[in-house]
PDB file of C-alpha atoms and ligand atoms in Angstrom:
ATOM      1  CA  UNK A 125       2.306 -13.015  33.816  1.00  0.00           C
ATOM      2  CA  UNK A 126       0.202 -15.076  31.717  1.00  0.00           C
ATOM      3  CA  UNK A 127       1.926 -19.221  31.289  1.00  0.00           C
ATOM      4  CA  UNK A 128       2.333 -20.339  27.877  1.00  0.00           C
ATOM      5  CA  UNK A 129      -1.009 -22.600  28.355  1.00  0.00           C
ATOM      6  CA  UNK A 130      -2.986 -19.468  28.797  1.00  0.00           C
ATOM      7  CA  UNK A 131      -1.625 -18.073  25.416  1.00  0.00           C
ATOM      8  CA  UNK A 132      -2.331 -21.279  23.553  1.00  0.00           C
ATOM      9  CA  UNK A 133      -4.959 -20.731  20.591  1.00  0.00           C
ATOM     10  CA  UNK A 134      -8.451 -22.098  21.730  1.00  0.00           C
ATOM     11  CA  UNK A 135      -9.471 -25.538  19.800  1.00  0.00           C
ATOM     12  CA  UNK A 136     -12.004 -23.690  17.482  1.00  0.00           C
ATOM     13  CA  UNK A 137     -15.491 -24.399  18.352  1.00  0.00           C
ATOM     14  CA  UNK A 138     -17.592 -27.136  16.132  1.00  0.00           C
ATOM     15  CA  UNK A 139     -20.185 -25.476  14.469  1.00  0.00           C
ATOM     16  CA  UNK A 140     -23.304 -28.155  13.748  1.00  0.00           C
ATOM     17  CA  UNK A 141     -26.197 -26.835  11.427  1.00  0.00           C
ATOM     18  CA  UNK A 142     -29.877 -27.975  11.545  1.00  0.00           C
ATOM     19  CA  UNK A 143     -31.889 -27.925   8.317  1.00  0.00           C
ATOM     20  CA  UNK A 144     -35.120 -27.392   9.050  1.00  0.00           C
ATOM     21  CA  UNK A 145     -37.472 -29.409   5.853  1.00  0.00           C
ATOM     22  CA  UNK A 146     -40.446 -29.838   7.915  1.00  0.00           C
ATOM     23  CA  UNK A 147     -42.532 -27.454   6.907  1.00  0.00           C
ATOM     24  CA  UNK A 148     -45.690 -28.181   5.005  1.00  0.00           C
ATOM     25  CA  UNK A 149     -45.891 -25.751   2.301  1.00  0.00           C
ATOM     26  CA  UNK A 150     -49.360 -25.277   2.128  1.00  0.00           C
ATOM     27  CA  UNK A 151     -48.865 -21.263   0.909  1.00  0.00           C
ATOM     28  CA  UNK A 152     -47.285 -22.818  -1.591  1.00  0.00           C
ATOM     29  CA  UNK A 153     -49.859 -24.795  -2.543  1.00  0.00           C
ATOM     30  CA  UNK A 154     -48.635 -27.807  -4.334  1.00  0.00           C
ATOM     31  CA  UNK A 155     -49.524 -30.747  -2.423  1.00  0.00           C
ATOM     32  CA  UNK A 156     -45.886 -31.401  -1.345  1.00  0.00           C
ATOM     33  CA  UNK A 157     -43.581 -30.831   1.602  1.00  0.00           C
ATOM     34  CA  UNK A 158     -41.940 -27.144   0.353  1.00  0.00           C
ATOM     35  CA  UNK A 159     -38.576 -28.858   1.012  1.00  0.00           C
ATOM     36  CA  UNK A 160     -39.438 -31.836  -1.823  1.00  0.00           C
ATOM     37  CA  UNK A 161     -40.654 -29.627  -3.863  1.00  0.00           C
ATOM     38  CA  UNK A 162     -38.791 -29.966  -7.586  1.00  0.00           C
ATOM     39  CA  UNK A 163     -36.548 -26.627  -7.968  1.00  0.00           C
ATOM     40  CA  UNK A 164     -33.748 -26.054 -10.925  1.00  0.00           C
ATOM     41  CA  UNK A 165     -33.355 -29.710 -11.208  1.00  0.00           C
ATOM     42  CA  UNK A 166     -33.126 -31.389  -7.478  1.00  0.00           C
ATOM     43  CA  UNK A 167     -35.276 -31.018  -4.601  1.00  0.00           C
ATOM     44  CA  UNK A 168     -35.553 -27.297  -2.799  1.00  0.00           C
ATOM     45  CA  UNK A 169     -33.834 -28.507   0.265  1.00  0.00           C
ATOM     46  CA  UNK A 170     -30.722 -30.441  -1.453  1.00  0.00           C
ATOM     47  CA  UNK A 171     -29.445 -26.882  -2.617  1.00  0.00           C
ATOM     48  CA  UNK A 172     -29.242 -25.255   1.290  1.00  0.00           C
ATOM     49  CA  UNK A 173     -27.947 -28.525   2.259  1.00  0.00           C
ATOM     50  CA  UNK A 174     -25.213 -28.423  -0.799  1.00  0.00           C
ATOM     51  CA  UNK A 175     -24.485 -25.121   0.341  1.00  0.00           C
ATOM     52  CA  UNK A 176     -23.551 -25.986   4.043  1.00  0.00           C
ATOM     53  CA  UNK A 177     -22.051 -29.248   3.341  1.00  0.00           C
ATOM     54  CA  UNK A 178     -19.721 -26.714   0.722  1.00  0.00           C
ATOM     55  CA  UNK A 179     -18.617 -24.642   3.912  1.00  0.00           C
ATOM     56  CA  UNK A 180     -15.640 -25.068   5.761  1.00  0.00           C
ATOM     57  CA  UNK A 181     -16.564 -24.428   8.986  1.00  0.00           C
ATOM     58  CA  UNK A 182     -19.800 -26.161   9.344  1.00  0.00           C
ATOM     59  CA  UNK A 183     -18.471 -29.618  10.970  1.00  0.00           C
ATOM     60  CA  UNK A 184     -21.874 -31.098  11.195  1.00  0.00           C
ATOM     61  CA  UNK A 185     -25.223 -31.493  10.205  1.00  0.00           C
ATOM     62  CA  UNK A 186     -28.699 -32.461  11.066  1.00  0.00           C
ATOM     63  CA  UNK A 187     -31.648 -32.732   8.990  1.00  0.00           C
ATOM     64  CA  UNK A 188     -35.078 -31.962  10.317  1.00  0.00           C
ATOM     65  CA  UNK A 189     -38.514 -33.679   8.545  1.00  0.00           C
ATOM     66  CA  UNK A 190     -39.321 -36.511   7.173  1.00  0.00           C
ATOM     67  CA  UNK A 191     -36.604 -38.628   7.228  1.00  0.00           C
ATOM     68  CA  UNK A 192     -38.025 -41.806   4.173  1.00  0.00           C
ATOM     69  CA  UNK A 193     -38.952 -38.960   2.013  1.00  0.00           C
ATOM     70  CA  UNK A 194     -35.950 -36.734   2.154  1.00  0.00           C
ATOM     71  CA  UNK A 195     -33.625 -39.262   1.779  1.00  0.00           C
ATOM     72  CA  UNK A 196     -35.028 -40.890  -0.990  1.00  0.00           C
ATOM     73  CA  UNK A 197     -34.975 -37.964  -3.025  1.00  0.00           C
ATOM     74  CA  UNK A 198     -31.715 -36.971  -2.138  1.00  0.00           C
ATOM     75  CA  UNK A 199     -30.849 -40.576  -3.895  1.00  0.00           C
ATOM     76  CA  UNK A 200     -31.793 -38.859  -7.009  1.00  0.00           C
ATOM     77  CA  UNK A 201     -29.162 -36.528  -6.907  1.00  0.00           C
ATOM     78  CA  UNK A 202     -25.704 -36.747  -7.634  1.00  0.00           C
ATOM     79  CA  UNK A 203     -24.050 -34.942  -5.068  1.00  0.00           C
ATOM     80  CA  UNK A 204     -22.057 -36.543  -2.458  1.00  0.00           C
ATOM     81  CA  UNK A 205     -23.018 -35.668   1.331  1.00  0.00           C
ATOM     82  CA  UNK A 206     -20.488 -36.601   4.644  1.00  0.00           C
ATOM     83  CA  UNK A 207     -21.332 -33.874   7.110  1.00  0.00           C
ATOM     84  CA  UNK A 208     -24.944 -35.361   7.830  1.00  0.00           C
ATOM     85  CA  UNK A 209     -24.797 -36.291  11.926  1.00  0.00           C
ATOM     86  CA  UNK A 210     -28.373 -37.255  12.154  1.00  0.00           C
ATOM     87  CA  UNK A 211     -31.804 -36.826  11.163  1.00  0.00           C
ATOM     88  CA  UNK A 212     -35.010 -36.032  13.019  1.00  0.00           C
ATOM     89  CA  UNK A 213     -38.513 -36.100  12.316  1.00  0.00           C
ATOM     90  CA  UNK A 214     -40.093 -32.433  12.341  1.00  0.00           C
ATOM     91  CA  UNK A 215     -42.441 -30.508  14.908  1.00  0.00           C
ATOM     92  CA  UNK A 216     -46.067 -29.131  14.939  1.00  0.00           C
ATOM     93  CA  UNK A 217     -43.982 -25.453  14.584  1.00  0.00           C
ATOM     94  CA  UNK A 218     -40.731 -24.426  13.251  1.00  0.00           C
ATOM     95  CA  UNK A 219     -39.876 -23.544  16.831  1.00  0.00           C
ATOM     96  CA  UNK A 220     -40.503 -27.156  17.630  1.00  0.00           C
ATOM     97  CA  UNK A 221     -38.661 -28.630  14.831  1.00  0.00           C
ATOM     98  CA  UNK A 222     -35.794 -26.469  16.201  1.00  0.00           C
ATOM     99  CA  UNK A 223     -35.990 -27.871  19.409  1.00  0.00           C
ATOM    100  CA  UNK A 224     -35.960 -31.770  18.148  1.00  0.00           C
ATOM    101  CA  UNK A 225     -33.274 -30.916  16.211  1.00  0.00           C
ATOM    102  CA  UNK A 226     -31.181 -29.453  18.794  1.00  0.00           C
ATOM    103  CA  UNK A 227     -31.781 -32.916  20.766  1.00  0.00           C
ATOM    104  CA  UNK A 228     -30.435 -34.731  18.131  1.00  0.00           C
ATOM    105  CA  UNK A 229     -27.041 -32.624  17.281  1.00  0.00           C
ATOM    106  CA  UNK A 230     -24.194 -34.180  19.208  1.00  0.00           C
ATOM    107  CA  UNK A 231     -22.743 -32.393  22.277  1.00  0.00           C
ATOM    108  CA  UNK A 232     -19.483 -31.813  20.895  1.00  0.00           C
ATOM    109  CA  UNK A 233     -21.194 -29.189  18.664  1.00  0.00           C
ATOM    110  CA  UNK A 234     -20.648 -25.721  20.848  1.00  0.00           C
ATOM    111  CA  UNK A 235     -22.218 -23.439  18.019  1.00  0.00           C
ATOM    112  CA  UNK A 236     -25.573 -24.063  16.466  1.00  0.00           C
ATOM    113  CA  UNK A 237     -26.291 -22.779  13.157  1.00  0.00           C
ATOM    114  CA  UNK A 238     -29.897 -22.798  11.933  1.00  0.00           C
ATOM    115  CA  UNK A 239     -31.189 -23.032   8.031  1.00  0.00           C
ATOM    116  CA  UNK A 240     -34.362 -22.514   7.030  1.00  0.00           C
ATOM    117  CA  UNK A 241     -34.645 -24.706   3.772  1.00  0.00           C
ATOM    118  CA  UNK A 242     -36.747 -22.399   2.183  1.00  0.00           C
ATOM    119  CA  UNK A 243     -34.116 -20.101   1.244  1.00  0.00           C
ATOM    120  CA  UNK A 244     -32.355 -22.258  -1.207  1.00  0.00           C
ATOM    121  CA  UNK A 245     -30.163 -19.436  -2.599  1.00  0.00           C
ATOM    122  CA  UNK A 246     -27.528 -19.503   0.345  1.00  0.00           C
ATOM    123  CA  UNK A 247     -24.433 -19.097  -0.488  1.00  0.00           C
ATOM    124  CA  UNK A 248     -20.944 -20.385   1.585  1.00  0.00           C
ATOM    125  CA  UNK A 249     -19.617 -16.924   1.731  1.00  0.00           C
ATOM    126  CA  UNK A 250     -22.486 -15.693   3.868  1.00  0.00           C
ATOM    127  CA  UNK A 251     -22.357 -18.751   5.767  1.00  0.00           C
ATOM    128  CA  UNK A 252     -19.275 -17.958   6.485  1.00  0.00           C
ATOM    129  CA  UNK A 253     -19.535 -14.310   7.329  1.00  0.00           C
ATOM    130  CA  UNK A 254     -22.691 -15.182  10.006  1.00  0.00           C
ATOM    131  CA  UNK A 255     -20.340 -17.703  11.490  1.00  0.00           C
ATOM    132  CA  UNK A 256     -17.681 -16.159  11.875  1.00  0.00           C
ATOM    133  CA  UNK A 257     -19.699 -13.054  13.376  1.00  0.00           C
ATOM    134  CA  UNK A 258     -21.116 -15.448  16.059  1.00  0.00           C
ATOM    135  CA  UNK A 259     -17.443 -16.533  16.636  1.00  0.00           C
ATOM    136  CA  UNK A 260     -16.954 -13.159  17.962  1.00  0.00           C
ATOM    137  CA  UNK A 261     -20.369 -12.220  19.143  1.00  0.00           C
ATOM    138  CA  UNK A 262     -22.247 -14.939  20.853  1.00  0.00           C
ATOM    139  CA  UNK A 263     -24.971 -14.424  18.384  1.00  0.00           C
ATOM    140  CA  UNK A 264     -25.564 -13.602  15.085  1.00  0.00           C
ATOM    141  CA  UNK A 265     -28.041 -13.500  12.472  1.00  0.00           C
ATOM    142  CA  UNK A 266     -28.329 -12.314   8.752  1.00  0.00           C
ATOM    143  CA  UNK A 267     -30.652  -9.796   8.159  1.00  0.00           C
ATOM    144  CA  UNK A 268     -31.219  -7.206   5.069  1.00  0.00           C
ATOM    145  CA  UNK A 269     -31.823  -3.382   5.793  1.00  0.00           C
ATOM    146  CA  UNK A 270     -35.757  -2.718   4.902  1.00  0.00           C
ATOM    147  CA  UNK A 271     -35.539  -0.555   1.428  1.00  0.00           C
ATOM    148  CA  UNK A 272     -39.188  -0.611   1.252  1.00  0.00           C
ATOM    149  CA  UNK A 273     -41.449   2.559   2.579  1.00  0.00           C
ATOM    150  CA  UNK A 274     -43.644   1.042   5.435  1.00  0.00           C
ATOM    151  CA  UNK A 275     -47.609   2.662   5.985  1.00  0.00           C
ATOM    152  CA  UNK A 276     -49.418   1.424   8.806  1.00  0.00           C
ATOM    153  CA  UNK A 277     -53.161   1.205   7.512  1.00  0.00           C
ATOM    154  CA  UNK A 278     -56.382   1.131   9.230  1.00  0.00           C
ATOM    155  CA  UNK A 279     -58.088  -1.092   5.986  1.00  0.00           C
ATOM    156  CA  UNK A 280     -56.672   0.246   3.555  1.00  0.00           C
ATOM    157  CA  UNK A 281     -56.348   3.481   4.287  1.00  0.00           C
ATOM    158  CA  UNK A 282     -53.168   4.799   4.869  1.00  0.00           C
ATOM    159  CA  UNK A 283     -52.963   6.109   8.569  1.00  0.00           C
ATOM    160  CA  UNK A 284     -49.312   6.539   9.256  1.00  0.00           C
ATOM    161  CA  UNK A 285     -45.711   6.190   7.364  1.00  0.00           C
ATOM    162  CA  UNK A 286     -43.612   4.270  10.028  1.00  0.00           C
ATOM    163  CA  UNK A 287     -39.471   5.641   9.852  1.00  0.00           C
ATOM    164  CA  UNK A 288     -37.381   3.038   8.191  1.00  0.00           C
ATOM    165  CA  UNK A 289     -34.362   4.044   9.470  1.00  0.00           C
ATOM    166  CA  UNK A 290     -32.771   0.674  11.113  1.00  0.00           C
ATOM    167  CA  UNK A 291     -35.115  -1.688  10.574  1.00  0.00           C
ATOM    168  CA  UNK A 292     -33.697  -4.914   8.863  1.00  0.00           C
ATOM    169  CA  UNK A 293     -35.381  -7.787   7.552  1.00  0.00           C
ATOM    170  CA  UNK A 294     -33.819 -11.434   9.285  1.00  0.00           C
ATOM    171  CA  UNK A 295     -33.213 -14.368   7.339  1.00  0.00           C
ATOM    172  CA  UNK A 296     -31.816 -17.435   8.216  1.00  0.00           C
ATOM    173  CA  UNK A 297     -28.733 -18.749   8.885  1.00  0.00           C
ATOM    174  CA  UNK A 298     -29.255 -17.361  12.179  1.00  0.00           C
ATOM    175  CA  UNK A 299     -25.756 -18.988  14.486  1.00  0.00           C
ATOM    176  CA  UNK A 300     -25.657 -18.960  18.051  1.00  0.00           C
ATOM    177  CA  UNK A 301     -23.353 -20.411  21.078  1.00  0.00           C
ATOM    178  CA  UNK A 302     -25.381 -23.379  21.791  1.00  0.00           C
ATOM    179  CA  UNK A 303     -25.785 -22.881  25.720  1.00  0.00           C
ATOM    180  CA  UNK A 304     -27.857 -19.632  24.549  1.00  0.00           C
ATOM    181  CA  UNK A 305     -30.422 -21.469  22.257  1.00  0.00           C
ATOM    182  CA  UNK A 306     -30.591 -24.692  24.291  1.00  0.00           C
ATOM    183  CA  UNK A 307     -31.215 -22.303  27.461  1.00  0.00           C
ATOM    184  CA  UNK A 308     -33.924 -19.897  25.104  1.00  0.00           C
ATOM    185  CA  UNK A 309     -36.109 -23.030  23.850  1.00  0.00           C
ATOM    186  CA  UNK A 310     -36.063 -24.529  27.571  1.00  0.00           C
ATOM    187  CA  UNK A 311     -37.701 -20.981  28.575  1.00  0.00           C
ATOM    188  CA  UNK A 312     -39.756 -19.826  25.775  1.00  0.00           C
ATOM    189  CA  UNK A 313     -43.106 -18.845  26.228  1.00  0.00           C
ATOM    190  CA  UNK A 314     -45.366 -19.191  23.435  1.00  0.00           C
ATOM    191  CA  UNK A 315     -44.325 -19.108  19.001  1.00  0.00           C
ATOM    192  CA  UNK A 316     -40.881 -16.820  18.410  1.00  0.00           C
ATOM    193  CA  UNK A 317     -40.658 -16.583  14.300  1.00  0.00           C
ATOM    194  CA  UNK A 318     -37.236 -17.065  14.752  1.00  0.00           C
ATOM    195  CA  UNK A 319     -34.588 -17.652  16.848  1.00  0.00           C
ATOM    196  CA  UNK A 320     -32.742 -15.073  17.571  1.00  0.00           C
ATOM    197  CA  UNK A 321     -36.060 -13.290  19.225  1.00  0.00           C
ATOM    198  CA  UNK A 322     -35.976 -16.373  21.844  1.00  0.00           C
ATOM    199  CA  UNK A 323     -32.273 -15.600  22.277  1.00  0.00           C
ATOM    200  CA  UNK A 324     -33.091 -11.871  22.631  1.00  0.00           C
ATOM    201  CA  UNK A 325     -35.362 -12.278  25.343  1.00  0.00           C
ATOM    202  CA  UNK A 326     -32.558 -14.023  27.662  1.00  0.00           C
ATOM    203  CA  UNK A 327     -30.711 -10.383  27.491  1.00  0.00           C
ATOM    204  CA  UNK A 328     -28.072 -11.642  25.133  1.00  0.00           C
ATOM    205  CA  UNK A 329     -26.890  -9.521  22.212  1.00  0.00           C
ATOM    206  CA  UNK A 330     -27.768 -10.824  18.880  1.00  0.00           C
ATOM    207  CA  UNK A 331     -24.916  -9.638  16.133  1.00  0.00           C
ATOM    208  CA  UNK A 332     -26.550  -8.299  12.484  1.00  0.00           C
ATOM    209  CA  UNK A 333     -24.523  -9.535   9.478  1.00  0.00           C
ATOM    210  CA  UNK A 334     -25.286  -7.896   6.403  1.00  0.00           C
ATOM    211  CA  UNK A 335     -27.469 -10.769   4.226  1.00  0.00           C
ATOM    212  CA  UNK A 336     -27.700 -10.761   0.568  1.00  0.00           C
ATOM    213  CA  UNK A 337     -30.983 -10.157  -0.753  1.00  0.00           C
ATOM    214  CA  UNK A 338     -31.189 -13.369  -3.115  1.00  0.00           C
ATOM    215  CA  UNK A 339     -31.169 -15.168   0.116  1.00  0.00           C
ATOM    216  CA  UNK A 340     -34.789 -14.742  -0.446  1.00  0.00           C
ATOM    217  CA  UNK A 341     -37.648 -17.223   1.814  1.00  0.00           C
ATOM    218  CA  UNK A 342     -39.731 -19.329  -1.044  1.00  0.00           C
ATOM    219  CA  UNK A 343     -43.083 -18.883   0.303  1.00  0.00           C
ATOM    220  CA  UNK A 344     -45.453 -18.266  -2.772  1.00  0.00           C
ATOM    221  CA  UNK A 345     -45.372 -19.823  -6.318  1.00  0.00           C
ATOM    222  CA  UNK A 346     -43.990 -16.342  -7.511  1.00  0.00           C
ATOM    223  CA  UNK A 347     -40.947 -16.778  -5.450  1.00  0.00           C
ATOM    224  CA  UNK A 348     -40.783 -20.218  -6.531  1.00  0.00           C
ATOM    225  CA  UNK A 349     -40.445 -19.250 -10.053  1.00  0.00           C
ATOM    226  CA  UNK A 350     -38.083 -16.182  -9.440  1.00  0.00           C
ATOM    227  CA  UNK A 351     -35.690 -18.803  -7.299  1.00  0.00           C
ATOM    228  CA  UNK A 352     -36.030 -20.930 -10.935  1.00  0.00           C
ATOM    229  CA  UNK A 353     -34.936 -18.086 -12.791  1.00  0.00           C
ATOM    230  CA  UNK A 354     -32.046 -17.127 -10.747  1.00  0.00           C
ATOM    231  CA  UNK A 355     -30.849 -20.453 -10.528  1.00  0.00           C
ATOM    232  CA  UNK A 356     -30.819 -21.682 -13.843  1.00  0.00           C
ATOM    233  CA  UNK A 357     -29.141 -18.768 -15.379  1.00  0.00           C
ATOM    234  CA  UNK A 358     -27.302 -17.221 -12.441  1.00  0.00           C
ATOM    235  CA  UNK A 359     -25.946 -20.166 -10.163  1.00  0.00           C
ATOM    236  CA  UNK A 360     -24.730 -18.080  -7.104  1.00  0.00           C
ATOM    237  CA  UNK A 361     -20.694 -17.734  -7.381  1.00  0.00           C
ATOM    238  CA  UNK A 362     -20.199 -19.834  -4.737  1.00  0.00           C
ATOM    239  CA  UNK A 363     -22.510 -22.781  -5.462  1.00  0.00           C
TER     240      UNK A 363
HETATM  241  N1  CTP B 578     -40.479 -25.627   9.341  1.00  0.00           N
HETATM  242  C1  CTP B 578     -40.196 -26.798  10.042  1.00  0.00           C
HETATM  243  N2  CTP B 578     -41.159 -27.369  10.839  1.00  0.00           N
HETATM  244  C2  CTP B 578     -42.390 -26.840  10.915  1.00  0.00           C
HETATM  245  C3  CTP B 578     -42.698 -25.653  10.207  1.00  0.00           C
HETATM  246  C4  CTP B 578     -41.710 -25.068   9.420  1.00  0.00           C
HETATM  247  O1  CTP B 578     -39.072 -27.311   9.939  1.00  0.00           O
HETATM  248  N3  CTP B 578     -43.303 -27.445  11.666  1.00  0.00           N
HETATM  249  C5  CTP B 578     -39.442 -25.035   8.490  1.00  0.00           C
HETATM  250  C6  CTP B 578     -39.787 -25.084   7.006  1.00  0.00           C
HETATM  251  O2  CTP B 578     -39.384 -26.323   6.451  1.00  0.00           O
HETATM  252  C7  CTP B 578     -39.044 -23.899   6.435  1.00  0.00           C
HETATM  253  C8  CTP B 578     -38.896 -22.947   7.630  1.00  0.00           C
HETATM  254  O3  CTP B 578     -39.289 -23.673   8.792  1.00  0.00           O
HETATM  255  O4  CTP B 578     -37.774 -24.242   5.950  1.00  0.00           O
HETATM  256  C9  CTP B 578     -39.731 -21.680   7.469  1.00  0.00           C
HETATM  257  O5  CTP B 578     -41.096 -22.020   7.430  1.00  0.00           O
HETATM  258  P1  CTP B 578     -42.124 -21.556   6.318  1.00  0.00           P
HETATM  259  O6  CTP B 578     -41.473 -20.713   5.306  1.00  0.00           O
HETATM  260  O7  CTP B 578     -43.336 -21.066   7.021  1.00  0.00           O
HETATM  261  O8  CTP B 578     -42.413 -22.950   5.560  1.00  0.00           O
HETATM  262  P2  CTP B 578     -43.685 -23.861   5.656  1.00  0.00           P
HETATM  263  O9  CTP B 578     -44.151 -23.947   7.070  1.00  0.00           O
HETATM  264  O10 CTP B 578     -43.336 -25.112   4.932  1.00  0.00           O
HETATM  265  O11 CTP B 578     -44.740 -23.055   4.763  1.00  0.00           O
HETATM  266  P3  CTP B 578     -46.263 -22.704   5.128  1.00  0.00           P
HETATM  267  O12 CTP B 578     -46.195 -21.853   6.387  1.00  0.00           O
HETATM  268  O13 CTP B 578     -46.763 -21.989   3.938  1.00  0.00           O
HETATM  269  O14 CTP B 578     -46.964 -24.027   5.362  1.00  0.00           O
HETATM  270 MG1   MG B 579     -44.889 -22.123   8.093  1.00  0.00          MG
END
């Protein structure tokens, strides 16, 4: 027979982001940390960060890259920020800039959720949905199911059609339980993309929640432009 203790709700679990801004940009090309980089009227980073700082259950936040530049243009907008726990210069890799930021989120944060800046159309309702998913799960990550028809070429010479048939594409926010990731960076062996491949490797079970396309990664000027578009006529509903 169970005691009343044992059938008291849990405290829910703190969930602290890391916004990763270190990256260089250089396939962009414009001379600029990608994260500075002017988009739909404040810098590409301040709209993830408005995002996550706009959803509930994200108690926490750190910010990963250069700390005098970010800030400063972050004074240039008028948004007000309170969930910012700490700040951390980035890494040689993402994967490093992961790991330094992971030092710097306070213990009491039991669920890490992880933001590529780069993808500055994130909304709070998938925020939500990935968190909530890792909740339950452990782990979870968005992803997109591939529409695309994939040919594996030798040049450019078409030598085989690969089957689609669930393949997804990840994104970012990618949420785990933080003994997972702190325990998958400690024993990672060589570059992991992202995350959640770390985390697989440990045996653990990484949950797919369905992403939303716009949640594209700005990597090229192209995207940069059709993240422009979308934002300045079509603000995401949540945003
Ligand atoms: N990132 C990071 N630290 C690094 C490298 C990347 O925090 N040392 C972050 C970027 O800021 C970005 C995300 O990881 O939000 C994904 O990286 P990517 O799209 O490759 O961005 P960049 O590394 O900036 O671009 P590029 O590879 O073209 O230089
Ligand atoms: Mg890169």
């Amino acid at each position: 027979m169970p005691t009343l203790a044992n059938n008291r709700p849990q405290p829910r679990q703190k969930v602290g982001a890391i916004l990763l801004c270190a990256g260089r940009g250089e396939r962009l090309g414009m001379d600029e940390y990608k994260g500075l980089v002017p988009l739909a009227g404040k810098p590409l980073f301040a709209w993830s960060l408005e995002a996550l700082e706009q959803t509930a259950d994200v108690d926490g936040i750190v910010v990963v890259g250069s700390r005098q530049r970010l800030q400063t243009a972050l004074h240039a907008t008028t948004f007000k920020f309170s969930k910012i726990v700490g700040w951390r210069e980035g890494g040689r890799t993402r994967q490093e800039s992961v790991a330094l930021g992971l030092k710097t989120l306070p213990v009491k944060f039991t669920y890490v959720l992880i933001h590529d800046s780069a993808r500055p159309l994130l909304t709070t309702e998938l925020t939500l949905r990935v968190i909530n998913d890792a909740l339950e799960h452990g782990a979870a990550i968005t992803a997109v199911p591939l529409e695309d028809t994939l040919k594996q070429a030798a040049g450019q010479t078409v030598s085989t059609t690969v089957a689609r048939n669930n393949l997804w594409r990840a994104q970012t926010p990618q949420v785990f339980r933080r003994d997972w990731l702190e325990t998958a960076h400690i024993k990672a062996v060589g570059e992991a993309t992202d995350d959640a491949t770390l985390v697989e490797t440990l045996g653990h079970s990484v949950f797919i929640t369905p992403g939303e396309a716009s949640n594209f990664k700005i990597t090229t000027r192209e995207d940069l432009k059709l993240a422009e578009t979308l934002l300045t006529h079509t603000k995401p509903p949540s945003l």
